[in-house]
Coordinates of C-alpha atoms and ligand atoms in Angstrom, one line a residue:
M577 CA -2.0 33.3 60.0
S578 CA 0.6 35.9 58.8
V579 CA 1.4 39.6 58.7
I580 CA 3.0 40.7 55.4
V581 CA 4.7 44.2 55.2
S582 CA 4.6 46.0 52.1
R583 CA 7.9 46.3 50.2
T584 CA 7.0 50.2 49.5
A585 CA 5.9 51.2 52.7
G586 CA 7.8 54.0 54.4
F587 CA 9.5 57.2 53.8
C588 CA 9.6 58.0 50.0
M589 CA 13.0 59.6 48.7
G590 CA 11.9 63.1 49.3
V591 CA 10.9 62.5 52.7
R592 CA 14.0 60.9 53.6
R593 CA 16.2 63.6 52.1
A594 CA 14.5 66.4 54.0
M595 CA 14.9 64.0 57.3
E596 CA 18.7 63.7 56.6
K597 CA 19.1 67.5 55.8
A598 CA 17.3 68.6 58.8
L599 CA 19.5 65.8 61.2
E600 CA 22.7 67.0 59.4
E601 CA 21.9 70.5 60.0
R602 CA 21.0 69.8 63.7
S603 CA 24.3 68.1 64.2
R604 CA 26.3 71.1 63.0
T605 CA 25.2 73.7 65.4
P606 CA 23.6 73.8 69.0
D607 CA 21.3 76.3 67.8
T608 CA 17.5 75.7 67.4
L609 CA 16.5 74.5 63.7
F610 CA 13.2 75.8 62.1
T611 CA 11.0 73.9 59.6
L612 CA 8.4 75.9 57.5
G613 CA 5.5 73.6 58.7
P614 CA 5.7 70.2 59.8
L615 CA 8.6 68.5 58.3
I616 CA 6.7 65.1 58.0
H617 CA 3.1 64.4 58.5
N618 CA 3.8 61.9 61.5
P619 CA 3.2 63.0 65.0
H620 CA 5.7 60.6 66.5
V621 CA 8.5 61.7 64.3
L622 CA 7.5 65.4 65.1
D623 CA 7.8 65.0 68.8
I624 CA 11.2 63.5 68.3
L625 CA 12.4 66.4 66.2
R626 CA 11.1 69.1 68.7
R627 CA 12.6 67.2 71.4
N628 CA 15.9 67.6 69.6
R629 CA 15.7 71.3 68.7
V630 CA 14.1 71.1 65.3
L631 CA 10.6 73.3 65.4
E632 CA 8.1 74.4 63.3
V633 CA 7.5 77.8 62.4
S634 CA 5.6 79.7 59.6
E635 CA 7.3 82.4 57.2
E636 CA 5.4 85.1 59.1
S637 CA 6.7 84.1 62.6
A638 CA 10.5 82.9 61.4
E639 CA 12.9 84.9 63.1
A640 CA 15.6 87.1 61.6
G641 CA 18.7 85.3 60.9
S642 CA 17.4 82.1 62.1
R643 CA 18.1 78.6 60.1
V644 CA 15.0 77.7 58.0
I645 CA 14.5 74.4 56.4
I646 CA 11.9 74.3 53.5
R647 CA 10.3 70.6 53.6
A648 CA 10.1 68.3 50.7
H649 CA 6.7 69.7 49.6
G650 CA 8.3 73.0 48.6
V651 CA 6.9 76.7 49.0
A652 CA 5.8 79.2 46.6
P653 CA 8.6 82.1 45.4
P654 CA 6.9 85.0 47.5
V655 CA 7.6 82.7 50.8
R656 CA 11.2 82.3 49.7
R657 CA 11.4 86.2 49.3
K658 CA 9.8 86.6 52.7
L659 CA 12.5 84.6 54.4
A660 CA 15.3 86.2 52.2
E661 CA 13.8 89.8 53.6
R662 CA 14.5 88.6 57.0
S663 CA 17.9 87.4 56.1
C664 CA 16.9 83.7 57.2
I665 CA 19.6 81.0 56.4
V666 CA 17.5 78.9 54.0
I667 CA 18.1 74.8 53.9
D668 CA 15.9 73.8 50.6
A669 CA 15.0 70.2 51.1
T670 CA 12.5 70.6 48.4
C671 CA 11.8 67.2 46.8
P672 CA 13.6 67.3 43.2
K673 CA 10.6 65.8 42.0
V674 CA 8.1 68.4 43.4
A675 CA 10.7 71.3 42.1
R676 CA 10.3 69.7 38.7
V677 CA 6.8 69.9 38.8
Q678 CA 7.1 73.8 40.3
K679 CA 9.3 74.3 37.1
M680 CA 6.8 72.8 34.7
A681 CA 4.2 75.4 36.3
L682 CA 6.6 78.2 35.9
R683 CA 7.3 77.5 32.2
A684 CA 3.5 77.1 31.5
G685 CA 2.8 80.5 33.3
E686 CA 5.7 82.1 31.5
A687 CA 4.0 80.9 28.2
G688 CA 0.6 82.3 29.3
R689 CA -0.8 79.1 29.9
Q690 CA -3.0 78.4 33.2
V691 CA -2.1 75.7 35.3
V692 CA -4.5 72.9 36.5
I693 CA -3.4 70.9 39.4
A694 CA -5.2 67.9 40.5
G695 CA -4.7 67.6 44.2
D696 CA -5.7 68.7 47.6
K697 CA -6.6 72.3 47.7
D698 CA -4.8 73.0 51.1
H699 CA -1.9 71.0 50.5
A700 CA 1.4 72.7 51.0
E701 CA 2.7 71.1 47.9
V702 CA -0.1 72.2 45.8
R703 CA 0.0 75.9 47.4
G704 CA 3.9 75.6 46.4
I705 CA 3.2 74.8 42.7
L706 CA 0.3 77.3 42.3
G707 CA 2.6 79.9 43.6
H708 CA 4.7 79.2 40.5
A709 CA 2.0 79.5 38.0
L710 CA 2.1 83.1 36.8
A711 CA -0.7 82.9 34.8
G712 CA -2.8 81.8 37.4
G713 CA -3.7 78.3 38.8
V714 CA -6.3 76.3 39.9
C715 CA -6.6 73.1 41.9
I716 CA -9.3 70.6 41.1
S717 CA -9.8 67.3 43.4
T718 CA -12.9 65.6 41.8
V719 CA -13.8 64.8 38.3
E720 CA -17.2 66.8 39.0
E721 CA -15.0 69.7 39.2
A722 CA -13.1 68.9 36.0
R723 CA -16.6 68.6 34.3
S724 CA -17.5 72.1 35.2
L725 CA -13.9 73.9 35.3
E726 CA -13.9 77.1 33.1
L727 CA -10.8 77.6 31.3
D728 CA -9.6 81.5 29.7
S729 CA -6.6 80.3 28.0
P730 CA -4.6 77.1 26.9
A731 CA -3.8 75.0 30.0
L732 CA -1.3 72.5 31.6
L733 CA -2.9 69.8 33.7
V734 CA -0.4 68.4 36.3
A735 CA -0.9 66.3 39.5
Q736 CA 0.0 66.5 43.3
T737 CA 2.8 64.0 43.6
T738 CA 1.0 62.0 46.0
F739 CA -2.3 62.2 44.2
S740 CA -4.4 58.9 43.2
E741 CA -3.5 57.3 40.1
E742 CA -7.3 56.6 39.3
S743 CA -8.7 59.8 40.4
F744 CA -6.0 61.8 38.2
A745 CA -6.8 59.4 35.2
E746 CA -10.7 60.2 35.6
I747 CA -9.9 64.2 35.6
A748 CA -7.7 63.9 32.9
G749 CA -10.4 61.9 30.9
A750 CA -13.2 64.5 31.8
L751 CA -11.0 67.2 30.8
R752 CA -10.0 65.7 27.3
G753 CA -13.5 64.5 26.9
R754 CA -14.3 68.3 27.0
H755 CA -11.8 69.0 23.9
L756 CA -10.3 72.2 26.0
D757 CA -6.8 73.1 25.2
I758 CA -5.0 71.5 28.0
E759 CA -1.6 69.4 27.8
V760 CA -1.9 66.4 30.4
Q761 CA 1.2 65.6 32.2
D762 CA 0.9 62.8 35.1
T763 CA 3.3 64.1 37.6
I764 CA 2.3 61.6 40.0
C765 CA 5.6 60.2 41.8
D766 CA 6.8 56.9 41.3
A767 CA 7.1 56.4 44.7
T768 CA 3.4 56.9 45.0
S769 CA 2.0 55.0 42.3
E770 CA 4.2 51.7 43.3
R771 CA 2.9 52.0 46.6
Q772 CA -0.7 52.5 45.8
E773 CA -0.4 49.5 43.3
E774 CA 0.9 47.4 46.0
A775 CA -1.7 48.5 48.6
R776 CA -4.2 47.4 45.7
R777 CA -2.5 43.9 45.3
M778 CA -2.3 43.3 49.0
A779 CA -6.3 44.2 49.4
L780 CA -6.9 41.7 47.0
E781 CA -4.8 39.1 48.7
M782 CA -5.2 39.9 52.5
D783 CA -8.2 39.4 54.7
A784 CA -7.5 43.1 56.2
I785 CA -4.9 45.8 55.9
V786 CA -3.5 47.9 58.6
I787 CA -2.0 51.4 57.4
V788 CA 0.5 53.1 59.4
G789 CA 0.7 57.0 59.1
G790 CA -0.3 60.1 60.5
R791 CA -3.9 61.1 60.1
T792 CA -3.1 64.4 58.4
S793 CA -1.0 62.8 55.9
A794 CA -2.4 63.0 52.8
N795 CA -1.0 59.9 51.1
T796 CA -1.8 57.6 54.2
R797 CA -5.3 58.7 53.9
R798 CA -5.5 57.8 50.1
L799 CA -4.2 54.4 50.8
A800 CA -7.0 53.8 53.1
E801 CA -9.2 55.0 50.4
I802 CA -7.9 52.6 47.7
I803 CA -8.2 49.7 50.1
T804 CA -11.8 50.2 51.4
G805 CA -12.8 50.9 47.8
L806 CA -11.8 47.4 46.8
G807 CA -13.8 46.2 49.8
T808 CA -11.1 45.2 52.1
P809 CA -11.1 46.2 55.7
A810 CA -8.6 49.1 56.2
F811 CA -7.4 49.9 59.8
L812 CA -5.5 53.4 59.8
V813 CA -3.2 53.6 63.0
E814 CA -0.7 56.2 64.0
D815 CA 1.5 53.4 66.3
E816 CA 1.0 49.9 67.6
G817 CA -1.1 51.3 70.7
E818 CA -3.9 52.0 68.1
I819 CA -4.5 48.8 66.6
P820 CA -8.2 47.8 67.6
P821 CA -8.5 44.3 69.0
E822 CA -10.9 43.1 66.1
V823 CA -7.8 43.1 63.8
S824 CA -6.8 39.9 65.4
R825 CA -9.5 38.0 64.1
Y826 CA -8.1 37.9 60.5
E827 CA -6.3 35.3 59.2
T828 CA -3.9 37.4 56.9
I829 CA -3.1 41.2 57.9
G830 CA -1.1 42.9 55.2
V831 CA 0.8 46.2 56.7
T832 CA 1.5 49.3 54.6
A833 CA 2.4 52.9 55.4
G834 CA 2.4 56.4 54.1
A835 CA 5.3 57.9 52.8
S836 CA 6.2 59.9 55.9
T837 CA 6.0 56.8 58.2
P838 CA 9.5 55.7 59.6
N839 CA 10.4 52.0 59.7
W840 CA 10.7 51.6 63.0
L841 CA 7.3 52.4 63.5
I842 CA 6.1 50.0 60.7
S843 CA 8.5 47.2 62.5
R844 CA 6.7 47.9 65.7
V845 CA 3.1 47.5 64.3
A846 CA 4.0 44.4 62.5
E847 CA 5.4 42.9 65.7
R848 CA 2.2 43.9 67.8
L849 CA 0.4 42.2 64.9
V850 CA 2.1 38.8 65.3
E851 CA 1.8 39.2 68.9
M852 CA -2.1 39.6 68.8
Q853 CA -2.7 37.0 66.2
A854 CA -0.9 34.5 68.0
R855 CA -2.9 31.5 69.9
G856 CA -2.5 28.6 72.2
V857 CA 0.8 26.9 71.5
R858 CA 1.9 29.7 69.4
W859 CA 1.1 32.4 71.7
L860 CA 3.5 30.4 74.3
L861 CA 6.1 30.0 71.7
W862 CA 6.1 33.9 70.9
R863 CA 6.1 34.7 74.5
C864 CA 9.1 32.5 75.0
L865 CA 10.9 33.7 72.1
A866 CA 10.5 37.4 73.1
F867 CA 11.5 36.6 76.5
L868 CA 15.0 35.1 75.0
V869 CA 15.8 38.1 72.7
R870 CA 14.9 40.8 75.3
S871 CA 16.5 39.0 78.0
N872 CA 19.7 38.9 76.1
L873 CA 19.7 35.1 76.8
L874 CA 19.5 34.3 73.1
V875 CA 22.9 36.4 72.9
A876 CA 24.1 34.1 75.4
L877 CA 23.0 30.9 73.7
S878 CA 24.6 32.0 70.4
A879 CA 27.6 32.9 72.0
L880 CA 27.8 29.1 73.5
A881 CA 26.9 28.0 70.0
L882 CA 29.8 29.7 68.3
T883 CA 32.2 28.8 70.9
L884 CA 31.2 25.0 70.6
L885 CA 32.2 25.8 66.6
S886 CA 35.4 27.0 67.3
V887 CA 36.3 24.4 69.8
L888 CA 35.5 22.2 66.7
W889 CA 37.7 24.0 64.4
Q890 CA 40.5 24.1 66.6
R891 CA 40.3 20.4 67.8
L892 CA 40.2 21.8 71.7
Q893 CA 38.7 19.8 74.7
P894 CA 35.5 21.3 75.3
G895 CA 35.8 21.4 79.1
F896 CA 33.5 24.0 81.6
R897 CA 35.8 27.0 81.6
V898 CA 36.5 26.7 78.0
L899 CA 32.5 26.9 77.2
A900 CA 31.2 28.9 80.2
V901 CA 33.6 31.8 79.8
P902 CA 32.3 33.4 76.2
P903 CA 28.4 33.1 77.1
L904 CA 28.9 34.6 80.3
Y905 CA 31.1 37.8 79.1
L906 CA 28.8 38.6 75.9
F907 CA 25.4 38.0 78.0
G908 CA 26.8 40.2 80.9
I909 CA 28.2 43.0 78.2
H910 CA 25.4 42.9 75.8
L911 CA 22.8 43.6 78.8
L912 CA 24.7 46.4 80.2
N913 CA 24.7 47.9 77.0
T914 CA 21.1 47.3 76.4
F915 CA 20.4 49.3 79.4
S916 CA 22.4 52.2 78.5
E917 CA 21.1 52.3 75.2
S918 CA 17.9 54.3 76.2
Q919 CA 17.3 57.3 73.8
A920 CA 17.7 54.8 70.7
Q921 CA 15.6 51.8 72.4
E922 CA 12.8 54.2 73.0
I923 CA 12.5 54.4 69.3
N924 CA 13.6 51.3 67.7
E925 CA 12.6 48.6 70.5
P926 CA 10.2 50.1 73.1
A927 CA 9.0 46.8 74.1
Q928 CA 12.6 45.8 75.0
K929 CA 12.9 49.0 77.0
M930 CA 9.7 48.3 78.8
F931 CA 11.0 44.9 79.5
M932 CA 14.7 46.2 80.7
Q933 CA 12.7 48.6 83.0
Q934 CA 10.4 46.1 84.1
N935 CA 13.0 43.3 85.0
R936 CA 16.1 45.8 85.8
A937 CA 15.8 44.4 89.6
W938 CA 17.3 41.0 88.7
L939 CA 19.0 41.5 85.3
M940 CA 21.2 44.4 86.3
P941 CA 22.8 42.3 89.0
L942 CA 22.7 39.0 86.8
A943 CA 24.8 41.1 84.1
W944 CA 27.5 42.0 86.8
M945 CA 27.4 38.4 88.2
S946 CA 27.9 37.0 84.6
L947 CA 30.9 39.6 84.2
G948 CA 32.3 38.3 87.4
I949 CA 32.1 34.9 87.0
A950 CA 33.5 34.9 83.5
L951 CA 36.7 36.9 85.0
L952 CA 37.0 34.6 87.4
L953 CA 36.6 31.3 85.4
A954 CA 38.9 32.8 82.8
S955 CA 41.7 33.7 85.4
L956 CA 41.8 30.2 86.7
G957 CA 41.8 28.8 83.4
S958 CA 44.8 30.8 82.3
L959 CA 46.8 34.1 83.2
W960 CA 46.4 35.6 79.6
A961 CA 42.6 34.5 79.3
G962 CA 42.3 36.4 82.7
V963 CA 44.1 39.6 81.3
L964 CA 42.2 39.8 78.2
T965 CA 38.4 39.4 79.8
A966 CA 39.4 41.9 82.6
S967 CA 40.7 44.1 79.5
A968 CA 37.6 43.6 77.9
I969 CA 35.1 44.4 80.6
I970 CA 37.3 47.6 81.2
L971 CA 36.9 48.6 77.6
G972 CA 33.2 47.6 77.7
L973 CA 32.4 49.7 80.6
L974 CA 34.8 52.6 79.3
Y975 CA 32.8 52.7 76.0
Q976 CA 30.0 54.9 76.7
V977 CA 31.8 57.4 79.3
R978 CA 34.2 60.2 78.2
I979 CA 37.7 59.2 79.2
P980 CA 39.4 61.9 81.2
F981 CA 42.1 63.6 79.9
A982 CA 41.9 62.2 76.3
R983 CA 38.5 64.2 75.9
V984 CA 37.4 61.2 73.4
Q985 CA 34.2 59.0 74.0
L986 CA 34.7 55.9 72.2
I987 CA 30.8 55.7 71.2
R988 CA 31.5 58.9 69.2
I989 CA 33.8 57.2 66.8
P990 CA 31.7 56.1 63.9
G991 CA 31.2 52.5 63.8
S992 CA 32.9 51.7 67.0
K993 CA 30.6 49.6 68.5
D994 CA 30.3 47.2 65.6
L995 CA 33.8 46.8 65.5
F996 CA 34.0 46.5 69.5
T997 CA 31.3 44.1 69.2
A998 CA 32.6 41.6 66.4
G999 CA 35.9 42.2 67.9
A1000 CA 34.4 40.8 71.5
W1001 CA 32.5 37.8 69.9
A1002 CA 35.7 36.7 67.8
V1003 CA 38.0 36.9 71.0
F1004 CA 35.9 35.4 73.3
T1005 CA 34.3 32.6 71.2
C1006 CA 38.0 31.9 69.7
C1007 CA 40.9 32.9 71.5
I1008 CA 39.7 32.7 75.3
P1009 CA 38.7 29.2 74.6
A1010 CA 42.1 28.2 73.1
L1011 CA 44.2 30.2 75.9
I1012 CA 42.1 28.3 78.5
A1013 CA 42.3 24.8 77.0
E1014 CA 46.0 25.1 75.3
G1015 CA 47.6 28.1 76.9
R1016 CA 48.4 29.5 73.3
L1017 CA 47.1 30.3 70.1
L1018 CA 47.5 27.9 66.8
P1019 CA 46.8 29.2 63.5
S1020 CA 43.3 27.7 63.8
A1021 CA 42.3 30.2 66.4
F1022 CA 43.4 33.0 64.3
M1023 CA 41.3 31.8 61.3
A1024 CA 38.3 30.9 63.5
S1025 CA 38.9 34.4 65.0
A1026 CA 38.7 36.0 61.3
I1027 CA 35.8 34.0 60.2
V1028 CA 33.7 34.8 63.6
F1029 CA 34.8 38.3 63.3
S1030 CA 33.2 38.6 59.6
I1031 CA 30.2 36.9 60.5
T1032 CA 29.6 39.1 63.7
M1033 CA 30.1 42.1 61.9
V1034 CA 27.5 41.3 59.1
R1035 CA 25.2 40.5 62.1
A1036 CA 26.3 43.9 63.6
L1037 CA 25.5 45.7 60.2
A1038 CA 22.3 43.8 59.9
Y1039 CA 20.9 45.2 63.5
D1040 CA 22.2 48.6 62.5
L1041 CA 20.5 48.7 59.1
K1042 CA 17.4 47.6 60.7
D1043 CA 17.7 50.6 63.2
L1044 CA 19.1 53.0 60.6
Q1045 CA 16.1 55.7 60.7
G1046 CA 15.7 55.6 64.6
D1047 CA 19.5 55.9 65.2
R1048 CA 20.0 58.8 63.1
M1049 CA 17.3 60.7 64.8
V1050 CA 19.1 60.2 68.1
G1051 CA 22.3 61.3 66.2
K1052 CA 24.0 57.5 66.9
E1053 CA 27.0 57.1 64.6
T1054 CA 26.7 53.4 63.0
I1055 CA 28.5 52.2 60.3
P1056 CA 25.3 52.6 57.8
I1057 CA 24.7 55.8 58.7
Y1058 CA 28.6 56.8 58.0
L1059 CA 28.5 54.8 54.8
G1060 CA 25.1 54.7 53.6
M1061 CA 22.8 52.1 52.9
R1062 CA 24.5 51.1 49.5
W1063 CA 28.0 50.9 50.9
S1064 CA 26.8 49.1 54.2
S1065 CA 25.3 46.4 51.9
V1066 CA 28.6 45.9 49.9
L1067 CA 30.4 45.6 53.3
S1068 CA 28.2 43.0 54.3
T1069 CA 28.6 41.1 51.0
S1070 CA 32.3 41.0 51.2
L1071 CA 32.4 40.2 54.8
I1072 CA 30.4 37.1 53.8
V1073 CA 32.5 36.2 51.0
L1074 CA 35.6 36.9 53.1
A1075 CA 34.2 34.4 55.9
A1076 CA 33.2 31.7 53.1
G1077 CA 36.8 32.2 51.7
L1078 CA 38.5 31.8 54.9
A1079 CA 36.5 28.6 55.9
T1080 CA 37.4 27.0 52.5
V1081 CA 41.2 27.5 52.7
A1082 CA 41.3 26.6 56.5
L1083 CA 39.4 23.3 55.4
A1084 CA 41.7 22.7 52.2
L1085 CA 44.7 23.2 54.1
G1086 CA 43.6 20.8 57.0
V1087 CA 43.8 23.8 59.6
F1088 CA 40.0 23.0 60.5
P1089 CA 39.1 19.2 60.8
P1090 CA 36.5 17.9 58.0
A1091 CA 33.5 18.5 60.5
G1092 CA 34.5 22.1 60.7
A1093 CA 32.8 22.7 57.0
L1094 CA 29.9 23.6 59.1
A1095 CA 31.7 26.7 59.0
L1096 CA 30.1 27.4 55.7
L1097 CA 26.6 27.5 56.8
L1098 CA 27.6 30.6 58.6
P1099 CA 27.8 32.8 55.4
A1100 CA 24.9 31.0 53.7
H1101 CA 22.8 32.0 56.7
A1102 CA 24.2 35.4 56.7
L1103 CA 23.0 35.6 52.8
V1104 CA 19.4 34.4 53.6
Y1105 CA 18.7 36.7 56.4
L1106 CA 20.0 39.7 54.7
R1107 CA 17.8 38.6 51.7
L1108 CA 14.7 37.9 54.2
F1109 CA 15.6 41.6 55.8
Q1110 CA 15.7 43.4 52.2
S1111 CA 12.3 41.8 51.2
R1112 CA 10.6 42.7 54.1
R1113 CA 9.7 39.3 54.9
V1114 CA 11.0 39.6 58.5
S1115 CA 9.6 42.8 60.6
G1116 CA 9.6 43.5 64.3
A1117 CA 12.6 43.2 66.6
V1118 CA 11.8 39.6 68.4
L1119 CA 11.4 38.0 64.6
F1120 CA 14.4 39.7 63.5
S1121 CA 16.5 38.6 66.2
A1122 CA 15.4 35.3 65.9
T1123 CA 16.2 34.9 62.5
V1124 CA 19.5 36.4 62.9
D1125 CA 20.6 34.8 66.0
G1126 CA 18.3 31.8 66.3
F1127 CA 20.3 29.9 63.7
F1128 CA 23.6 29.9 65.7
P1129 CA 22.0 27.6 68.7
I1130 CA 20.9 25.0 65.9
L1131 CA 24.8 25.3 64.6
G1132 CA 25.9 24.8 67.9
L1133 CA 24.2 21.7 68.4
L1134 CA 25.4 20.3 64.9
A1135 CA 28.9 21.0 66.2
L1136 CA 28.1 19.2 69.5
A1137 CA 27.6 15.7 67.6
F1138 CA 31.0 16.0 66.1
L1139 CA 32.8 16.7 69.4
P1140 CA 34.6 14.1 71.6
Ligands
LIG1825 S1 6.3 61.2 47.2 FE1 7.7 61.4 45.5 S2 7.6 63.5 45.0 FE2 6.6 63.7 46.8 S3 8.3 64.1 48.5 FE3 8.1 61.6 48.2 S4 9.9 61.5 46.6 FE4 9.1 63.5 46.2

């Protein structure tokens, strides 16, 4: 039983670029932003965009002076002229690859050649390219149309960027076979051909394929045609709620998606499929895991495990207060934060949001109780531990609110959540135990804090990368949104190297005992989960959290074996 997500599923470069331009523009002014036609062929994304002041408009109804985005499909020159006549502020998000085909059509037209496009006649991209063909253009969709096509002049054959490779090869073959004066240019985008190729491979290897995407999306429908053409059952769904129950009877299920499907929808569908496939003991295990993740109890267990490790590193006596304060504080504050993240959660993890709403009556008091007990135990353990815990609770509560007179909101500082979270993990799992047990901080406490800070920063970045597209939609300012994917990956790798280097130095200098070598497993684990995440071996919020946080309790048990 397995669910495998296609590596190439989801936003292509052109759609991602158009989305980013739209969201960037939206954040610049409070005015409504318009897109010429739907920005993306996905009803979920369009719904969120509408709620965030990004509305569809046609060239006829665009208001004078309004800000209008040309989507990735591009438009014909007359449409641009109409917008210019109305003094609209145009934000051009035409995909560079589509713009290249438009230029090819324009040059062919200037040379007096006719343009033939293999594609869908009603598709906006096709209309835009035809609009550039000065000497006239024609769209054909089937090999039969290619056989009966009449040409008045030399011609150029191009393809809609999301057209099927097979159909294009057939059409080009039919035209060449008729010895017409036609130049053939395969303009199908690499992203499309790779996606179709992977869908073909998956269709041959898996029992069934679920395709996630809007029904109006041509490239999504094309994926379904390719898969059913190979005799493999294909199910096209727009979200996890549309998965038919019969899918669960297949042993191996592949998940692919069109170019306009966001990652969060793919992830939600994959998670639902894993849940539907689980039976008997597996189902029980899945429910337990989902409960641990959604209730934040896995966070508490991870905090306890890192505290055990830090106690081992610092050669501290593992008393009750030493071990209880970190998980209580981190559990309480994470739980309160989960309650307040409603908009992003609705997109990224609707199952978690529903869990929080259904269990609010006992989870909310539990969060406050955990914080209260953490403060009490820390204060009884040491004055400084009490002061630090009280400050951390106040900071955690102030994080989301506008600070009076200062006119700042900490949550609005890019990356602040990751820095605060990693800082809290470092202070609570390393400094607070040392203050309670010894009343002071030794060099081992600083070394341990630096390692935990690096590792939990990587953890926070991994969560941000998972939620990148959803966070961007609601205007969250995380480090990956600020730095971009590439630099965030560089930052993660640097932090992993830093953690490994610090652990090695601490062991070599005798700051940590030899058993503290368990520290080296932390960066190794981070490398593994980042790799799994990049290759899409792990999808869905529950499995992701289990992979990232589930290793800490195992490490905690190992540390326990070396403690006095
Ligand atoms: S499929 Fe390719 S050409 Fe079309 S918008 Fe996406 S990246 Fe651009």
